[in-house]
Short mmCIF file of C-alpha atoms and ligand atoms in Angstrom, two decimals:
data_model
loop_
_atom_site.label_atom_id
_atom_site.label_comp_id
_atom_site.label_asym_id
_atom_site.label_seq_id
_atom_site.Cartn_x
_atom_site.Cartn_y
_atom_site.Cartn_z
CA MET P 1 -10.80 -6.98 -5.24
CA LYS P 2 -8.75 -7.89 -8.62
CA GLU P 3 -4.97 -8.03 -6.53
CA ASN P 4 -2.18 -7.88 -8.82
CA ALA P 5 -3.95 -4.91 -10.84
CA ILE P 6 -3.18 -2.65 -7.59
CA ARG P 7 0.00 -0.06 -8.22
CA SER P 8 -1.06 2.75 -6.67
CA LEU P 9 -3.46 4.06 -3.81
CA LEU P 10 -3.77 7.84 -3.43
CA PHE P 11 -4.82 8.72 -0.19
CA VAL P 12 -6.97 11.54 0.96
CA PRO P 13 -8.18 12.58 3.61
CA GLY P 14 -11.68 12.28 5.42
CA ASP P 15 -12.91 15.25 5.79
CA ASN P 16 -13.16 16.22 2.82
CA GLU P 17 -15.40 14.98 0.28
CA LYS P 18 -15.00 16.25 -2.69
CA LEU P 19 -11.80 15.45 -2.55
CA ILE P 20 -12.99 11.77 -1.35
CA VAL P 21 -14.70 12.34 -4.86
CA LYS P 22 -11.86 13.77 -6.82
CA ALA P 23 -9.50 10.52 -5.60
CA LEU P 24 -12.40 8.06 -6.78
CA ALA P 25 -12.79 10.04 -10.10
CA SER P 26 -8.94 9.49 -10.82
CA GLU P 27 -6.51 6.95 -12.29
CA ALA P 28 -5.34 5.77 -8.84
CA ASP P 29 -6.02 1.60 -8.65
CA ALA P 30 -7.21 2.43 -5.47
CA VAL P 31 -8.08 4.93 -2.81
CA ILE P 32 -7.58 5.59 0.83
CA VAL P 33 -9.93 7.53 2.61
CA ASP P 34 -8.19 9.05 6.05
CA LEU P 35 -9.37 9.20 9.29
CA GLU P 36 -5.72 9.36 10.93
CA ASP P 37 -2.91 11.77 10.43
CA ALA P 38 -5.22 13.89 7.58
CA VAL P 39 -8.01 14.30 9.64
CA SER P 40 -7.54 16.66 13.02
CA PRO P 41 -9.06 15.04 16.83
CA ASP P 42 -12.41 17.44 16.15
CA HIS P 43 -12.90 16.56 12.75
CA LYS P 44 -13.11 12.90 13.26
CA PRO P 45 -16.55 12.28 13.79
CA ARG P 46 -17.17 14.33 10.50
CA ALA P 47 -15.17 12.31 8.77
CA ARG P 48 -16.59 9.16 10.37
CA GLN P 49 -19.33 9.96 8.75
CA ILE P 50 -18.47 11.58 5.13
CA CYS P 51 -16.43 8.17 5.09
CA ARG P 52 -19.75 6.08 5.42
CA GLU P 53 -21.63 8.45 2.72
CA VAL P 54 -19.46 7.93 0.50
CA LEU P 55 -18.95 4.24 0.57
CA GLY P 56 -23.02 3.92 0.42
CA ALA P 57 -23.18 6.51 -2.48
CA ARG P 58 -21.61 4.13 -4.25
CA HIS P 59 -19.51 6.83 -5.45
CA CYS P 60 -16.53 4.35 -6.25
CA ASN P 61 -17.64 2.33 -9.44
CA GLY P 62 -15.61 -1.18 -8.18
CA LYS P 63 -12.59 1.12 -7.91
CA PRO P 64 -11.29 -1.07 -4.05
CA VAL P 65 -11.77 1.42 -1.39
CA PHE P 66 -9.48 1.30 1.58
CA VAL P 67 -10.45 3.23 5.31
CA ARG P 68 -6.98 4.34 7.16
CA VAL P 69 -8.18 4.10 10.64
CA ASN P 70 -6.79 5.26 13.55
CA GLY P 71 -4.35 3.12 15.59
CA PHE P 72 -4.20 0.84 18.87
CA ASP P 73 -2.94 4.00 20.35
CA THR P 74 -5.68 6.05 20.04
CA ASP P 75 -9.53 5.46 21.33
CA HIS P 76 -11.01 6.08 17.65
CA THR P 77 -9.83 2.69 16.60
CA ALA P 78 -13.29 1.20 17.27
CA ARG P 79 -15.71 4.11 16.47
CA ASP P 80 -13.63 3.84 13.50
CA LEU P 81 -14.26 1.14 12.34
CA ALA P 82 -18.28 1.24 13.97
CA ALA P 83 -18.65 3.84 11.84
CA VAL P 84 -17.29 2.69 8.27
CA MET P 85 -17.94 -1.25 8.35
CA GLY P 86 -21.21 -0.72 6.87
CA GLY P 87 -19.91 0.58 3.55
CA PHE P 88 -18.16 -2.16 2.97
CA PRO P 89 -14.52 -0.91 2.81
CA SER P 90 -12.29 -3.14 0.34
CA GLY P 91 -9.97 -3.07 3.59
CA ILE P 92 -8.83 -1.62 6.39
CA VAL P 93 -5.33 0.57 6.87
CA LEU P 94 -4.22 0.10 10.43
CA PRO P 95 -1.74 2.82 11.52
CA LYS P 96 1.04 2.16 13.61
CA CYS P 97 0.79 -1.68 14.22
CA GLU P 98 3.66 -2.31 16.56
CA HIS P 99 3.18 -6.23 16.93
CA ALA P 100 1.44 -9.53 14.65
CA ASP P 101 -1.20 -9.30 17.34
CA ASP P 102 -2.43 -6.19 16.25
CA ILE P 103 -3.50 -7.76 13.17
CA GLY P 104 -5.52 -10.51 15.22
CA ARG P 105 -7.41 -7.61 17.08
CA LEU P 106 -8.16 -5.61 14.29
CA SER P 107 -9.57 -9.20 12.70
CA HIS P 108 -11.77 -9.52 15.89
CA GLY P 109 -13.21 -6.25 15.70
CA LEU P 110 -13.76 -6.88 11.64
CA GLU P 111 -15.22 -10.34 12.00
CA VAL P 112 -18.09 -8.92 14.70
CA LEU P 113 -18.88 -6.12 12.63
CA GLU P 114 -19.38 -8.24 8.95
CA ALA P 115 -21.94 -10.47 11.33
CA ARG P 116 -23.30 -7.16 11.76
CA ASP P 117 -23.93 -6.05 8.18
CA GLY P 118 -24.89 -9.33 7.10
CA ALA P 119 -21.28 -9.05 5.26
CA GLU P 120 -19.44 -12.28 4.28
CA ILE P 121 -16.62 -12.99 6.99
CA GLY P 122 -13.32 -12.50 5.97
CA ARG P 123 -14.37 -10.56 2.73
CA THR P 124 -12.79 -7.22 4.49
CA ARG P 125 -8.56 -7.23 4.03
CA ILE P 126 -6.42 -5.55 6.09
CA VAL P 127 -2.82 -3.51 4.67
CA THR P 128 -0.78 -2.71 7.83
CA VAL P 129 1.56 0.08 8.25
CA ALA P 130 4.62 -1.29 9.36
CA THR P 131 7.37 0.93 10.35
CA GLU P 132 6.35 3.78 11.99
CA THR P 133 7.68 3.38 14.70
CA ALA P 134 11.08 1.62 16.26
CA LEU P 135 9.69 -1.21 17.95
CA ALA P 136 7.62 -1.84 14.89
CA THR P 137 10.36 -1.57 12.61
CA LEU P 138 11.76 -4.01 14.52
CA GLN P 139 8.95 -6.63 15.58
CA LEU P 140 9.47 -7.45 11.49
CA SER P 141 11.89 -9.19 12.06
CA GLY P 142 11.62 -12.93 12.32
CA PRO P 143 9.56 -16.05 11.23
CA ARG P 144 5.72 -14.53 11.23
CA VAL P 145 2.14 -15.87 10.25
CA ASP P 146 -1.13 -14.17 8.90
CA PRO P 147 -3.42 -16.36 11.28
CA THR P 148 -6.54 -13.86 10.02
CA GLY P 149 -5.66 -14.81 5.96
CA ARG P 150 -6.65 -11.19 5.83
CA LEU P 151 -3.89 -9.60 5.52
CA TRP P 152 -3.07 -8.07 2.51
CA GLY P 153 -0.61 -5.74 2.16
CA MET P 154 2.46 -4.01 4.17
CA LEU P 155 3.31 -0.50 3.97
CA TRP P 156 5.93 0.89 4.95
CA GLY P 157 6.89 5.18 5.92
CA GLY P 158 9.06 7.25 6.88
CA GLU P 159 7.51 9.82 8.36
CA ASP P 160 6.28 9.28 11.89
CA LEU P 161 9.36 6.95 11.88
CA SER P 162 11.49 10.46 11.79
CA ALA P 163 9.38 11.70 14.84
CA SER P 164 10.11 7.92 16.98
CA LEU P 165 13.65 8.02 16.39
CA GLY P 166 13.89 11.61 17.19
CA ALA P 167 15.61 12.24 13.60
CA GLN P 168 16.18 16.27 12.22
CA SER P 169 15.58 14.07 8.68
CA ASN P 170 14.84 11.47 7.09
CA ARG P 171 16.61 11.82 3.71
CA ASP P 172 19.91 13.12 2.88
CA GLU P 173 21.13 16.01 0.83
CA HIS P 174 20.52 14.50 -2.46
CA GLY P 175 16.47 13.28 -1.30
CA ALA P 176 17.62 9.90 -0.93
CA TYR P 177 17.03 8.35 2.58
CA THR P 178 19.46 8.14 4.50
CA PHE P 179 20.49 4.37 6.02
CA PRO P 180 17.69 4.26 8.89
CA TYR P 181 15.08 4.30 6.86
CA GLN P 182 16.13 2.54 4.01
CA TYR P 183 16.39 -0.56 6.81
CA ALA P 184 12.77 0.27 7.54
CA ARG P 185 12.26 -0.10 4.18
CA SER P 186 13.94 -3.25 3.50
CA GLN P 187 12.48 -4.44 6.78
CA CYS P 188 8.54 -4.31 5.29
CA LEU P 189 9.89 -5.43 1.91
CA PHE P 190 11.40 -8.89 3.08
CA ALA P 191 8.09 -9.08 5.84
CA ALA P 192 5.74 -8.84 3.02
CA ASN P 193 7.06 -11.20 0.63
CA ALA P 194 8.16 -13.88 3.36
CA LEU P 195 4.16 -13.71 3.98
CA GLY P 196 2.97 -13.32 0.50
CA VAL P 197 1.83 -10.28 0.53
CA VAL P 198 1.53 -7.02 -1.73
CA ALA P 199 4.68 -4.38 -0.12
CA ILE P 200 3.91 -1.11 -0.85
CA ASP P 201 6.12 1.69 -0.74
CA ALA P 202 6.25 4.97 1.16
CA VAL P 203 4.38 8.03 -0.12
CA TYR P 204 6.50 11.00 -2.00
CA PRO P 205 5.52 13.71 -0.15
CA ASP P 206 7.18 16.76 -2.62
CA PHE P 207 4.35 15.61 -4.69
CA ARG P 208 5.69 19.06 -7.15
CA ASP P 209 8.52 16.87 -8.18
CA LEU P 210 7.97 14.36 -10.78
CA THR P 211 10.82 13.21 -11.35
CA GLY P 212 12.21 12.37 -7.63
CA LEU P 213 9.00 10.33 -7.73
CA ALA P 214 9.79 8.79 -11.00
CA ASP P 215 13.72 7.78 -9.53
CA GLU P 216 11.68 6.29 -6.34
CA THR P 217 8.89 4.10 -7.74
CA ARG P 218 11.52 2.61 -10.77
CA LEU P 219 14.21 1.87 -6.81
CA ALA P 220 10.54 0.57 -5.77
CA LEU P 221 10.31 -2.21 -8.52
CA ARG P 222 13.64 -2.89 -8.97
CA ASP P 223 13.63 -4.08 -5.06
CA GLY P 224 10.21 -5.89 -5.82
CA PHE P 225 7.78 -3.65 -3.97
CA GLY P 226 4.36 -4.05 -5.64
CA ALA P 227 2.38 -1.27 -5.27
CA LYS P 228 3.23 3.05 -4.23
CA ALA P 229 1.19 4.82 -2.57
CA ALA P 230 0.50 7.84 -3.22
CA ILE P 231 -0.71 11.59 -2.17
CA HIS P 232 -1.64 13.66 -4.50
CA PRO P 233 -3.66 12.45 -8.21
CA ALA P 234 -0.29 14.01 -10.18
CA GLN P 235 1.70 11.26 -8.77
CA ILE P 236 -0.27 8.46 -10.06
CA ALA P 237 0.57 8.81 -13.89
CA VAL P 238 3.90 8.58 -12.85
CA ILE P 239 3.51 5.48 -10.26
CA ASN P 240 0.62 3.51 -13.15
CA GLN P 241 3.29 3.81 -15.88
CA ILE P 242 6.12 2.23 -14.38
CA LEU P 243 4.81 -0.54 -12.41
CA THR P 244 3.68 -1.42 -15.43
CA PRO P 245 5.10 -3.81 -17.58
CA THR P 246 6.43 -2.65 -20.54
CA ALA P 247 6.21 -4.45 -23.90
CA ASP P 248 10.19 -5.28 -24.20
CA GLN P 249 9.85 -7.02 -20.29
CA LEU P 250 6.78 -9.27 -21.38
CA ASP P 251 8.77 -10.57 -24.17
CA TRP P 252 11.30 -11.33 -22.41
CA ALA P 253 9.01 -12.84 -19.88
CA ASN P 254 7.50 -15.09 -22.30
CA GLU P 255 11.02 -15.72 -23.57
CA VAL P 256 11.48 -17.20 -19.76
CA MET P 257 8.19 -18.98 -19.37
CA LEU P 258 8.74 -20.44 -23.16
CA LEU P 259 12.22 -21.79 -22.49
CA LEU P 260 11.30 -22.85 -18.61
CA GLN P 261 8.70 -25.65 -19.91
CA ASP P 262 10.40 -27.99 -19.28
CA ARG P 263 13.64 -27.93 -17.33
CA GLY P 264 14.82 -26.23 -14.28
CA VAL P 265 17.78 -23.85 -16.47
CA ALA P 266 18.72 -22.17 -19.52
CA ARG P 267 20.25 -20.22 -21.56
CA MET P 268 19.10 -16.92 -22.62
CA ASP P 269 21.27 -14.06 -24.92
CA GLY P 270 24.08 -15.54 -23.27
CA LYS P 271 22.85 -15.78 -19.69
CA MET P 272 21.79 -18.44 -17.21
CA VAL P 273 17.72 -18.51 -16.81
CA ASP P 274 16.67 -20.54 -13.81
CA LEU P 275 13.50 -20.70 -11.79
CA ALA P 276 14.25 -17.24 -9.84
CA HIS P 277 13.89 -16.03 -13.62
CA LYS P 278 10.54 -18.15 -13.69
CA ARG P 279 9.01 -16.49 -10.38
CA VAL P 280 9.93 -13.16 -11.71
CA ALA P 281 8.59 -13.42 -15.68
CA GLN P 282 5.11 -15.34 -13.78
CA ARG P 283 4.65 -12.39 -11.37
CA MET P 284 5.22 -9.52 -14.68
CA LEU P 285 2.87 -12.07 -16.52
CA ALA P 286 0.30 -11.96 -13.44
CA ARG P 287 0.62 -8.32 -13.38
CA ALA P 288 -0.25 -7.79 -17.35
CA ALA P 289 -3.02 -10.07 -17.25
CA ALA P 290 -4.89 -8.36 -14.00
CA LEU P 291 -4.83 -4.56 -15.90
CA ARG P 292 -6.06 -5.68 -19.17
N1 LIG W 301 -7.13 13.08 -3.77
C1 LIG W 301 -7.75 13.96 -4.82
N2 LIG W 301 -7.85 15.21 -5.30
C2 LIG W 301 -6.56 15.95 -5.02
C3 LIG W 301 -6.02 15.56 -3.47
C4 LIG W 301 -6.42 14.42 -3.07
N3 LIG W 301 -4.82 13.30 -2.39
N4 LIG W 301 -4.67 16.25 -3.36
C5 LIG W 301 -4.95 17.62 -4.44
N5 LIG W 301 -5.82 17.22 -4.95
C6 LIG W 301 -6.78 17.75 -6.19
C7 LIG W 301 -6.51 19.62 -5.77
O1 LIG W 301 -8.54 19.42 -4.53
C8 LIG W 301 -7.37 20.49 -7.06
O2 LIG W 301 -8.12 20.31 -7.47
P1 LIG W 301 -8.63 20.60 -8.51
O3 LIG W 301 -7.51 21.56 -9.30
O4 LIG W 301 -10.05 20.99 -8.91
O5 LIG W 301 -8.93 22.68 -7.16
C9 LIG W 301 -6.21 19.07 -7.45
O6 LIG W 301 -5.96 18.00 -7.16
C10 LIG W 301 -4.90 19.89 -7.44
O7 LIG W 301 -4.40 20.17 -5.87
P2 LIG W 301 -3.02 20.64 -5.92
O8 LIG W 301 -3.58 22.87 -5.39
O9 LIG W 301 -1.72 20.84 -6.36
O10 LIG W 301 -2.71 20.67 -4.33
P3 LIG W 301 -3.01 21.42 -2.99
O11 LIG W 301 -2.34 22.22 -2.25
O12 LIG W 301 -5.32 21.77 -3.20
O13 LIG W 301 -3.17 19.91 -1.46
C11 LIG W 301 -2.47 18.50 0.03
C12 LIG W 301 -1.92 19.38 -1.45
C13 LIG W 301 -1.12 17.62 0.01
C14 LIG W 301 -2.75 18.98 1.28
C15 LIG W 301 -3.61 17.34 -0.72
O14 LIG W 301 -2.83 16.92 -1.93
C16 LIG W 301 -3.60 16.51 0.45
O15 LIG W 301 -3.94 16.95 0.92
N6 LIG W 301 -3.46 15.01 0.06
C17 LIG W 301 -3.40 13.85 0.89
C18 LIG W 301 -2.78 13.64 2.22
C19 LIG W 301 -3.31 12.80 2.92
O16 LIG W 301 -4.12 12.24 2.51
N7 LIG W 301 -1.96 12.83 3.54
C20 LIG W 301 -2.11 11.79 4.60
C21 LIG W 301 -1.67 10.35 4.31
S1 LIG W 301 0.45 10.82 4.24
MG1 LIG W 302 1.20 9.11 9.72
#
């Protein structure tokens, strides 16, 4: 999996094979086949089967495929994992992740199934959905480590969190997230960057409003998110375009790298640039290289 190359991750319901194949053929950099909220309880067994078949049928053409299993708040997780791991998904998305221990618990399960299926131990990455409950959001404060080495990214989401908080809405009259959700979003951004994993911005549910999506994606880029999740193929081009460094940004990055080749600080266009700018420049160049 070329990590810096993932800008967009497209969710698709796990019980709809036609849609999964469409998602795999889309321009999304990665696909998340959902076994959780997009699949009703009585469809879960069928969804597991479809997901395993799609993974095994090599429809994926090298596109990273994650599977969102049901969380440890249900009794589905083990069955989901046992059913899909033989298809060697790139990673597992763990929803309702409330404690750092949940990552260890998932990792143990993955290890056993990797051994069962003759896969390299540790190959399956983990993405947590990190802010779905009040407790989960609070737990993101404080020092964290990932002893499993599997964590690839952390996704935040405002929809389940509003249910957990008993909120009537998570956005104001202009469509912007209200403070509790900006807090959760920031918690995810801090925790992901503290761990050195990708901070993934939440889905934009109003999939017909591409202008709103573009604004929200620009905010995500500005603040340091590395990727954004999507629910509809029409959202992918917008996300990919905004999260691809422009020629001007790359010129800037190359100039910063050149100026700071053998010193810590320099003047560029009348302003100071230092190591902090160099890190931003390195991130942009790494992304551009990964996308080539
Ligand atoms: N992946 C792949 N293809 C998708 C898709 C997705 N997530 N969402 C829509 N499409 C396809 C449709 O099948 C349709 O294809 P067609 O033109 O060949 O018939 C086309 O894109 C246009 O779809 P549209 O009619 O605009 O949307 P819809 O009303 O059919 O579906 C949703 C809307 C929200 C139900 C659908 O986009 C969806 O299920 N998204 C994913 C939801 C999800 O997984 N949620 C869990 C995480 S938050
Ligand atoms: Mg949910």
